[in-house]
Amino acid sequence: MKKTSTRLADGRELIYYDLRDDTVRDAADHRPLEPTATTSEIRHDVLLGDAVAVASHRQGRTYHPPADQCPLCPTRGERLSEIPDSSYDVVVFENRFPSLAGDSGRCEVVCFTPDHDASFADLTEDRARLVLDAWTDRTAELSQLPSVEQVFCFENRGEEIGVTLGHPHGQIYAYPFITPRTALMLRSLAAHKAETGGENLFDAVLERELASERVVLEGEHWVAFVPYAAHWPYEVHLYPRRRVPDLLALDEDARTEFPQVYLELLRRFDRIFGERESVTPYIAAWHQAPFGATWPEGVVRDEFALHLELFTIRRTSGKLKFLAGSESGMNVFINDVPPERAAQRLREVASS
């Protein structure tokens, strides 16, 4: 992997990640951009103990532009975009309309491919591995920022999810706090360790799932399963068999196998509902251990388990799972699809 860092016209950082070491990236951004102005603010909810990011400047962000004006496509001719070069492998840049900025963290965009009409599932294994390497590199860099406690790499896919740009891309949020979902995991991790005399909760979950009928895919170094208490109609968790706290700690064998397993999983997701609806909206979310945070008593960072959670809000053909009263009002999910049936369906569908 070759990494080339440069600056856009408004001063934001842009990084090219290339498969070839001899690739030259010296194209300049010729757009007449003013320096970015953000108003991101973190407010704490004293009743729930969580945080809300207030970012009013995002009201003006780009919203469903036509394909020939996509800001994530390469710059070609007179059509100028966020990527100054006429081609790229993988690109990461600071979000022009970040939810988090300055002392409140940082937001980045990850472009998986220059092909506007592709998806992550269309990537070659080499390109998917390059994305993994980019996620890992950005995690390493962002975790060194003084204000950052947690790095979250994720992909939103599909208009039903709320995506405003159709180009295949993901995002990275660097939070200045531990997110509520991770805090709950840490609390459960500490409680289970105390109750069992030292057993690791993540290890116990993985062992239970491997013995269940909810396993979807297995590799030598990765396993994918529908969790026992899945919140979403079709939800899969992808774990490395060797517990590691973050992307940085994955060994070369796990990195090599990841594209094979993950691409297969994504291609199966696109076939859950049949050929007529071959583009399944989903969220893919990496869960990594926080950096430099205060941990629950008796728990150390290496006891957290890196994993990816992949889920769709579609519950059946043509129907979405809406977060209504119980889910939105009380955070009690009601799942219409039994996890065992979801796993069976994902085992049934072939990716080709």
PDB file of N, CA and C in Angstrom, residues 209-285:
ATOM      1  N   GLU A 209     -22.281 -18.983  20.034  1.00  0.00           N
ATOM      2  CA  GLU A 209     -22.794 -18.827  18.674  1.00  0.00           C
ATOM      3  C   GLU A 209     -22.221 -19.877  17.724  1.00  0.00           C
ATOM      4  N   LEU A 210     -20.959 -20.249  17.925  1.00  0.00           N
ATOM      5  CA  LEU A 210     -20.353 -21.278  17.077  1.00  0.00           C
ATOM      6  C   LEU A 210     -21.052 -22.625  17.242  1.00  0.00           C
ATOM      7  N   ALA A 211     -21.644 -22.843  18.393  1.00  0.00           N
ATOM      8  CA  ALA A 211     -22.336 -24.104  18.655  1.00  0.00           C
ATOM      9  C   ALA A 211     -23.823 -24.043  18.287  1.00  0.00           C
ATOM     10  N   SER A 212     -24.261 -22.907  17.727  1.00  0.00           N
ATOM     11  CA  SER A 212     -25.680 -22.710  17.444  1.00  0.00           C
ATOM     12  C   SER A 212     -25.987 -22.935  15.974  1.00  0.00           C
ATOM     13  N   GLU A 213     -27.273 -22.790  15.642  1.00  0.00           N
ATOM     14  CA  GLU A 213     -27.713 -22.879  14.247  1.00  0.00           C
ATOM     15  C   GLU A 213     -27.727 -21.512  13.574  1.00  0.00           C
ATOM     16  N   ARG A 214     -27.123 -20.533  14.221  1.00  0.00           N
ATOM     17  CA  ARG A 214     -27.149 -19.169  13.686  1.00  0.00           C
ATOM     18  C   ARG A 214     -25.881 -18.781  12.937  1.00  0.00           C
ATOM     19  N   VAL A 215     -24.927 -19.700  12.780  1.00  0.00           N
ATOM     20  CA  VAL A 215     -23.707 -19.412  12.037  1.00  0.00           C
ATOM     21  C   VAL A 215     -24.053 -19.297  10.556  1.00  0.00           C
ATOM     22  N   VAL A 216     -23.542 -18.256   9.918  1.00  0.00           N
ATOM     23  CA  VAL A 216     -23.795 -18.011   8.495  1.00  0.00           C
ATOM     24  C   VAL A 216     -22.595 -18.397   7.641  1.00  0.00           C
ATOM     25  N   LEU A 217     -21.419 -17.960   8.030  1.00  0.00           N
ATOM     26  CA  LEU A 217     -20.187 -18.227   7.293  1.00  0.00           C
ATOM     27  C   LEU A 217     -19.061 -18.498   8.281  1.00  0.00           C
ATOM     28  N   GLU A 218     -18.167 -19.382   7.920  1.00  0.00           N
ATOM     29  CA  GLU A 218     -16.985 -19.654   8.731  1.00  0.00           C
ATOM     30  C   GLU A 218     -15.744 -19.697   7.851  1.00  0.00           C
ATOM     31  N   GLY A 219     -14.702 -19.024   8.278  1.00  0.00           N
ATOM     32  CA  GLY A 219     -13.397 -19.132   7.661  1.00  0.00           C
ATOM     33  C   GLY A 219     -12.409 -19.619   8.699  1.00  0.00           C
ATOM     34  N   GLU A 220     -11.172 -19.726   8.309  1.00  0.00           N
ATOM     35  CA  GLU A 220     -10.156 -20.153   9.271  1.00  0.00           C
ATOM     36  C   GLU A 220      -9.939 -19.099  10.349  1.00  0.00           C
ATOM     37  N   HIS A 221     -10.120 -17.816   9.978  1.00  0.00           N
ATOM     38  CA  HIS A 221      -9.799 -16.731  10.907  1.00  0.00           C
ATOM     39  C   HIS A 221     -10.992 -15.845  11.258  1.00  0.00           C
ATOM     40  N   TRP A 222     -12.120 -16.023  10.576  1.00  0.00           N
ATOM     41  CA  TRP A 222     -13.301 -15.195  10.826  1.00  0.00           C
ATOM     42  C   TRP A 222     -14.543 -16.074  10.903  1.00  0.00           C
ATOM     43  N   VAL A 223     -15.535 -15.624  11.650  1.00  0.00           N
ATOM     44  CA  VAL A 223     -16.825 -16.305  11.701  1.00  0.00           C
ATOM     45  C   VAL A 223     -17.932 -15.259  11.715  1.00  0.00           C
ATOM     46  N   ALA A 224     -19.006 -15.532  10.942  1.00  0.00           N
ATOM     47  CA  ALA A 224     -20.150 -14.632  10.854  1.00  0.00           C
ATOM     48  C   ALA A 224     -21.395 -15.354  11.342  1.00  0.00           C
ATOM     49  N   PHE A 225     -22.171 -14.699  12.201  1.00  0.00           N
ATOM     50  CA  PHE A 225     -23.367 -15.326  12.746  1.00  0.00           C
ATOM     51  C   PHE A 225     -24.454 -14.286  12.986  1.00  0.00           C
ATOM     52  N   VAL A 226     -25.692 -14.750  13.011  1.00  0.00           N
ATOM     53  CA  VAL A 226     -26.804 -13.913  13.444  1.00  0.00           C
ATOM     54  C   VAL A 226     -26.882 -14.044  14.964  1.00  0.00           C
ATOM     55  N   PRO A 227     -26.791 -12.955  15.708  1.00  0.00           N
ATOM     56  CA  PRO A 227     -26.759 -13.069  17.171  1.00  0.00           C
ATOM     57  C   PRO A 227     -28.079 -13.566  17.752  1.00  0.00           C
ATOM     58  N   TYR A 228     -27.975 -14.204  18.899  1.00  0.00           N
ATOM     59  CA  TYR A 228     -29.123 -14.785  19.591  1.00  0.00           C
ATOM     60  C   TYR A 228     -30.235 -13.761  19.801  1.00  0.00           C
ATOM     61  N   ALA A 229     -29.871 -12.548  20.179  1.00  0.00           N
ATOM     62  CA  ALA A 229     -30.858 -11.491  20.431  1.00  0.00           C
ATOM     63  C   ALA A 229     -30.728 -10.393  19.377  1.00  0.00           C
ATOM     64  N   ALA A 230     -30.774 -10.777  18.104  1.00  0.00           N
ATOM     65  CA  ALA A 230     -30.644  -9.799  17.020  1.00  0.00           C
ATOM     66  C   ALA A 230     -31.734  -8.735  17.130  1.00  0.00           C
ATOM     67  N   HIS A 231     -31.340  -7.474  16.985  1.00  0.00           N
ATOM     68  CA  HIS A 231     -32.299  -6.373  17.043  1.00  0.00           C
ATOM     69  C   HIS A 231     -33.013  -6.171  15.707  1.00  0.00           C
ATOM     70  N   TRP A 232     -32.310  -6.466  14.617  1.00  0.00           N
ATOM     71  CA  TRP A 232     -32.794  -6.156  13.272  1.00  0.00           C
ATOM     72  C   TRP A 232     -33.210  -7.425  12.545  1.00  0.00           C
ATOM     73  N   PRO A 233     -34.114  -7.307  11.553  1.00  0.00           N
ATOM     74  CA  PRO A 233     -34.612  -8.489  10.841  1.00  0.00           C
ATOM     75  C   PRO A 233     -33.496  -9.375  10.282  1.00  0.00           C
ATOM     76  N   TYR A 234     -32.517  -8.748   9.658  1.00  0.00           N
ATOM     77  CA  TYR A 234     -31.347  -9.481   9.167  1.00  0.00           C
ATOM     78  C   TYR A 234     -30.105  -8.759   9.678  1.00  0.00           C
ATOM     79  N   GLU A 235     -29.451  -9.367  10.645  1.00  0.00           N
ATOM     80  CA  GLU A 235     -28.307  -8.774  11.341  1.00  0.00           C
ATOM     81  C   GLU A 235     -27.232  -9.843  11.508  1.00  0.00           C
ATOM     82  N   VAL A 236     -26.020  -9.525  11.095  1.00  0.00           N
ATOM     83  CA  VAL A 236     -24.916 -10.475  11.184  1.00  0.00           C
ATOM     84  C   VAL A 236     -23.744  -9.817  11.897  1.00  0.00           C
ATOM     85  N   HIS A 237     -23.124 -10.546  12.805  1.00  0.00           N
ATOM     86  CA  HIS A 237     -21.916 -10.087  13.474  1.00  0.00           C
ATOM     87  C   HIS A 237     -20.738 -10.894  12.951  1.00  0.00           C
ATOM     88  N   LEU A 238     -19.673 -10.180  12.610  1.00  0.00           N
ATOM     89  CA  LEU A 238     -18.467 -10.799  12.053  1.00  0.00           C
ATOM     90  C   LEU A 238     -17.323 -10.617  13.043  1.00  0.00           C
ATOM     91  N   TYR A 239     -16.787 -11.737  13.539  1.00  0.00           N
ATOM     92  CA  TYR A 239     -15.736 -11.722  14.556  1.00  0.00           C
ATOM     93  C   TYR A 239     -14.478 -12.409  14.037  1.00  0.00           C
ATOM     94  N   PRO A 240     -13.302 -11.873  14.349  1.00  0.00           N
ATOM     95  CA  PRO A 240     -12.094 -12.681  14.175  1.00  0.00           C
ATOM     96  C   PRO A 240     -12.076 -13.754  15.253  1.00  0.00           C
ATOM     97  N   ARG A 241     -11.607 -14.946  14.902  1.00  0.00           N
ATOM     98  CA  ARG A 241     -11.596 -16.032  15.890  1.00  0.00           C
ATOM     99  C   ARG A 241     -10.621 -15.712  17.036  1.00  0.00           C
ATOM    100  N   ARG A 242      -9.535 -15.037  16.713  1.00  0.00           N
ATOM    101  CA  ARG A 242      -8.585 -14.619  17.750  1.00  0.00           C
ATOM    102  C   ARG A 242      -8.990 -13.241  18.234  1.00  0.00           C
ATOM    103  N   ARG A 243      -9.352 -13.139  19.493  1.00  0.00           N
ATOM    104  CA  ARG A 243      -9.830 -11.865  20.033  1.00  0.00           C
ATOM    105  C   ARG A 243      -8.740 -10.801  20.009  1.00  0.00           C
ATOM    106  N   VAL A 244      -9.067  -9.651  19.401  1.00  0.00           N
ATOM    107  CA  VAL A 244      -8.182  -8.485  19.391  1.00  0.00           C
ATOM    108  C   VAL A 244      -9.038  -7.253  19.685  1.00  0.00           C
ATOM    109  N   PRO A 245      -8.460  -6.194  20.261  1.00  0.00           N
ATOM    110  CA  PRO A 245      -9.266  -5.033  20.657  1.00  0.00           C
ATOM    111  C   PRO A 245      -9.599  -4.075  19.520  1.00  0.00           C
ATOM    112  N   ASP A 246      -8.808  -4.104  18.434  1.00  0.00           N
ATOM    113  CA  ASP A 246      -9.032  -3.117  17.371  1.00  0.00           C
ATOM    114  C   ASP A 246      -8.432  -3.603  16.062  1.00  0.00           C
ATOM    115  N   LEU A 247      -8.639  -2.826  15.012  1.00  0.00           N
ATOM    116  CA  LEU A 247      -8.147  -3.193  13.681  1.00  0.00           C
ATOM    117  C   LEU A 247      -6.629  -3.269  13.642  1.00  0.00           C
ATOM    118  N   LEU A 248      -5.960  -2.464  14.445  1.00  0.00           N
ATOM    119  CA  LEU A 248      -4.500  -2.451  14.449  1.00  0.00           C
ATOM    120  C   LEU A 248      -3.924  -3.790  14.890  1.00  0.00           C
ATOM    121  N   ALA A 249      -4.652  -4.530  15.690  1.00  0.00           N
ATOM    122  CA  ALA A 249      -4.126  -5.758  16.285  1.00  0.00           C
ATOM    123  C   ALA A 249      -4.386  -7.003  15.441  1.00  0.00           C
ATOM    124  N   LEU A 250      -5.083  -6.867  14.313  1.00  0.00           N
ATOM    125  CA  LEU A 250      -5.305  -8.024  13.446  1.00  0.00           C
ATOM    126  C   LEU A 250      -3.978  -8.503  12.864  1.00  0.00           C
ATOM    127  N   ASP A 251      -3.771  -9.820  12.828  1.00  0.00           N
ATOM    128  CA  ASP A 251      -2.544 -10.333  12.227  1.00  0.00           C
ATOM    129  C   ASP A 251      -2.727 -10.482  10.714  1.00  0.00           C
ATOM    130  N   GLU A 252      -1.638 -10.812  10.029  1.00  0.00           N
ATOM    131  CA  GLU A 252      -1.657 -10.850   8.570  1.00  0.00           C
ATOM    132  C   GLU A 252      -2.607 -11.919   8.040  1.00  0.00           C
ATOM    133  N   ASP A 253      -2.704 -13.040   8.716  1.00  0.00           N
ATOM    134  CA  ASP A 253      -3.613 -14.096   8.260  1.00  0.00           C
ATOM    135  C   ASP A 253      -5.061 -13.622   8.282  1.00  0.00           C
ATOM    136  N   ALA A 254      -5.444 -12.932   9.336  1.00  0.00           N
ATOM    137  CA  ALA A 254      -6.810 -12.419   9.431  1.00  0.00           C
ATOM    138  C   ALA A 254      -7.059 -11.332   8.388  1.00  0.00           C
ATOM    139  N   ARG A 255      -6.071 -10.488   8.144  1.00  0.00           N
ATOM    140  CA  ARG A 255      -6.210  -9.436   7.136  1.00  0.00           C
ATOM    141  C   ARG A 255      -6.376 -10.030   5.736  1.00  0.00           C
ATOM    142  N   THR A 256      -5.654 -11.095   5.470  1.00  0.00           N
ATOM    143  CA  THR A 256      -5.706 -11.722   4.155  1.00  0.00           C
ATOM    144  C   THR A 256      -7.064 -12.382   3.908  1.00  0.00           C
ATOM    145  N   GLU A 257      -7.615 -13.013   4.936  1.00  0.00           N
ATOM    146  CA  GLU A 257      -8.881 -13.726   4.765  1.00  0.00           C
ATOM    147  C   GLU A 257     -10.090 -12.805   4.811  1.00  0.00           C
ATOM    148  N   PHE A 258      -9.961 -11.659   5.464  1.00  0.00           N
ATOM    149  CA  PHE A 258     -11.119 -10.771   5.642  1.00  0.00           C
ATOM    150  C   PHE A 258     -11.862 -10.465   4.340  1.00  0.00           C
ATOM    151  N   PRO A 259     -11.182 -10.055   3.247  1.00  0.00           N
ATOM    152  CA  PRO A 259     -11.928  -9.727   2.033  1.00  0.00           C
ATOM    153  C   PRO A 259     -12.769 -10.889   1.514  1.00  0.00           C
ATOM    154  N   GLN A 260     -12.254 -12.100   1.594  1.00  0.00           N
ATOM    155  CA  GLN A 260     -12.991 -13.259   1.105  1.00  0.00           C
ATOM    156  C   GLN A 260     -14.306 -13.418   1.869  1.00  0.00           C
ATOM    157  N   VAL A 261     -14.232 -13.374   3.199  1.00  0.00           N
ATOM    158  CA  VAL A 261     -15.410 -13.602   4.026  1.00  0.00           C
ATOM    159  C   VAL A 261     -16.379 -12.423   3.934  1.00  0.00           C
ATOM    160  N   TYR A 262     -15.861 -11.210   4.006  1.00  0.00           N
ATOM    161  CA  TYR A 262     -16.745 -10.039   4.034  1.00  0.00           C
ATOM    162  C   TYR A 262     -17.447  -9.824   2.697  1.00  0.00           C
ATOM    163  N   LEU A 263     -16.731  -9.988   1.598  1.00  0.00           N
ATOM    164  CA  LEU A 263     -17.367  -9.829   0.288  1.00  0.00           C
ATOM    165  C   LEU A 263     -18.448 -10.881   0.071  1.00  0.00           C
ATOM    166  N   GLU A 264     -18.189 -12.095   0.505  1.00  0.00           N
ATOM    167  CA  GLU A 264     -19.209 -13.143   0.413  1.00  0.00           C
ATOM    168  C   GLU A 264     -20.440 -12.779   1.231  1.00  0.00           C
ATOM    169  N   LEU A 265     -20.223 -12.243   2.403  1.00  0.00           N
ATOM    170  CA  LEU A 265     -21.328 -11.855   3.277  1.00  0.00           C
ATOM    171  C   LEU A 265     -22.159 -10.741   2.642  1.00  0.00           C
ATOM    172  N   LEU A 266     -21.509  -9.728   2.097  1.00  0.00           N
ATOM    173  CA  LEU A 266     -22.230  -8.620   1.467  1.00  0.00           C
ATOM    174  C   LEU A 266     -23.010  -9.087   0.242  1.00  0.00           C
ATOM    175  N   ARG A 267     -22.436  -9.990  -0.524  1.00  0.00           N
ATOM    176  CA  ARG A 267     -23.126 -10.493  -1.720  1.00  0.00           C
ATOM    177  C   ARG A 267     -24.344 -11.321  -1.340  1.00  0.00           C
ATOM    178  N   ARG A 268     -24.260 -12.033  -0.242  1.00  0.00           N
ATOM    179  CA  ARG A 268     -25.430 -12.764   0.240  1.00  0.00           C
ATOM    180  C   ARG A 268     -26.510 -11.800   0.723  1.00  0.00           C
ATOM    181  N   PHE A 269     -26.102 -10.703   1.352  1.00  0.00           N
ATOM    182  CA  PHE A 269     -27.071  -9.699   1.784  1.00  0.00           C
ATOM    183  C   PHE A 269     -27.879  -9.180   0.604  1.00  0.00           C
ATOM    184  N   ASP A 270     -27.221  -9.028  -0.545  1.00  0.00           N
ATOM    185  CA  ASP A 270     -27.916  -8.518  -1.725  1.00  0.00           C
ATOM    186  C   ASP A 270     -28.880  -9.525  -2.331  1.00  0.00           C
ATOM    187  N   ARG A 271     -28.876 -10.747  -1.837  1.00  0.00           N
ATOM    188  CA  ARG A 271     -29.760 -11.773  -2.384  1.00  0.00           C
ATOM    189  C   ARG A 271     -30.812 -12.254  -1.393  1.00  0.00           C
ATOM    190  N   ILE A 272     -30.878 -11.608  -0.241  1.00  0.00           N
ATOM    191  CA  ILE A 272     -31.863 -12.021   0.760  1.00  0.00           C
ATOM    192  C   ILE A 272     -33.280 -11.967   0.202  1.00  0.00           C
ATOM    193  N   PHE A 273     -33.592 -10.885  -0.509  1.00  0.00           N
ATOM    194  CA  PHE A 273     -34.967 -10.624  -0.918  1.00  0.00           C
ATOM    195  C   PHE A 273     -35.210 -10.937  -2.388  1.00  0.00           C
ATOM    196  N   GLY A 274     -34.270 -11.631  -3.048  1.00  0.00           N
ATOM    197  CA  GLY A 274     -34.450 -12.023  -4.437  1.00  0.00           C
ATOM    198  C   GLY A 274     -33.871 -11.018  -5.407  1.00  0.00           C
ATOM    199  N   GLU A 275     -33.870 -11.398  -6.666  1.00  0.00           N
ATOM    200  CA  GLU A 275     -33.249 -10.584  -7.715  1.00  0.00           C
ATOM    201  C   GLU A 275     -33.941  -9.248  -7.906  1.00  0.00           C
ATOM    202  N   ARG A 276     -35.257  -9.177  -7.675  1.00  0.00           N
ATOM    203  CA  ARG A 276     -35.991  -7.933  -7.937  1.00  0.00           C
ATOM    204  C   ARG A 276     -35.485  -6.796  -7.067  1.00  0.00           C
ATOM    205  N   GLU A 277     -35.059  -7.102  -5.855  1.00  0.00           N
ATOM    206  CA  GLU A 277     -34.531  -6.088  -4.946  1.00  0.00           C
ATOM    207  C   GLU A 277     -33.094  -6.457  -4.596  1.00  0.00           C
ATOM    208  N   SER A 278     -32.226  -6.387  -5.594  1.00  0.00           N
ATOM    209  CA  SER A 278     -30.863  -6.889  -5.425  1.00  0.00           C
ATOM    210  C   SER A 278     -29.958  -5.932  -4.660  1.00  0.00           C
ATOM    211  N   VAL A 279     -30.408  -4.703  -4.421  1.00  0.00           N
ATOM    212  CA  VAL A 279     -29.618  -3.753  -3.643  1.00  0.00           C
ATOM    213  C   VAL A 279     -30.244  -3.638  -2.256  1.00  0.00           C
ATOM    214  N   THR A 280     -29.645  -4.294  -1.288  1.00  0.00           N
ATOM    215  CA  THR A 280     -30.172  -4.288   0.075  1.00  0.00           C
ATOM    216  C   THR A 280     -29.585  -3.120   0.857  1.00  0.00           C
ATOM    217  N   PRO A 281     -30.411  -2.245   1.409  1.00  0.00           N
ATOM    218  CA  PRO A 281     -29.876  -1.164   2.244  1.00  0.00           C
ATOM    219  C   PRO A 281     -29.293  -1.751   3.522  1.00  0.00           C
ATOM    220  N   TYR A 282     -28.162  -1.231   3.947  1.00  0.00           N
ATOM    221  CA  TYR A 282     -27.564  -1.770   5.169  1.00  0.00           C
ATOM    222  C   TYR A 282     -26.687  -0.743   5.854  1.00  0.00           C
ATOM    223  N   ILE A 283     -26.339  -1.054   7.095  1.00  0.00           N
ATOM    224  CA  ILE A 283     -25.306  -0.353   7.854  1.00  0.00           C
ATOM    225  C   ILE A 283     -24.273  -1.390   8.265  1.00  0.00           C
ATOM    226  N   ALA A 284     -23.008  -1.103   8.010  1.00  0.00           N
ATOM    227  CA  ALA A 284     -21.898  -1.955   8.435  1.00  0.00           C
ATOM    228  C   ALA A 284     -21.061  -1.150   9.422  1.00  0.00           C
ATOM    229  N   ALA A 285     -20.906  -1.657  10.640  1.00  0.00           N
ATOM    230  CA  ALA A 285     -20.317  -0.866  11.722  1.00  0.00           C
ATOM    231  C   ALA A 285     -19.224  -1.645  12.437  1.00  0.00           C
TER     232      ALA A 285
END
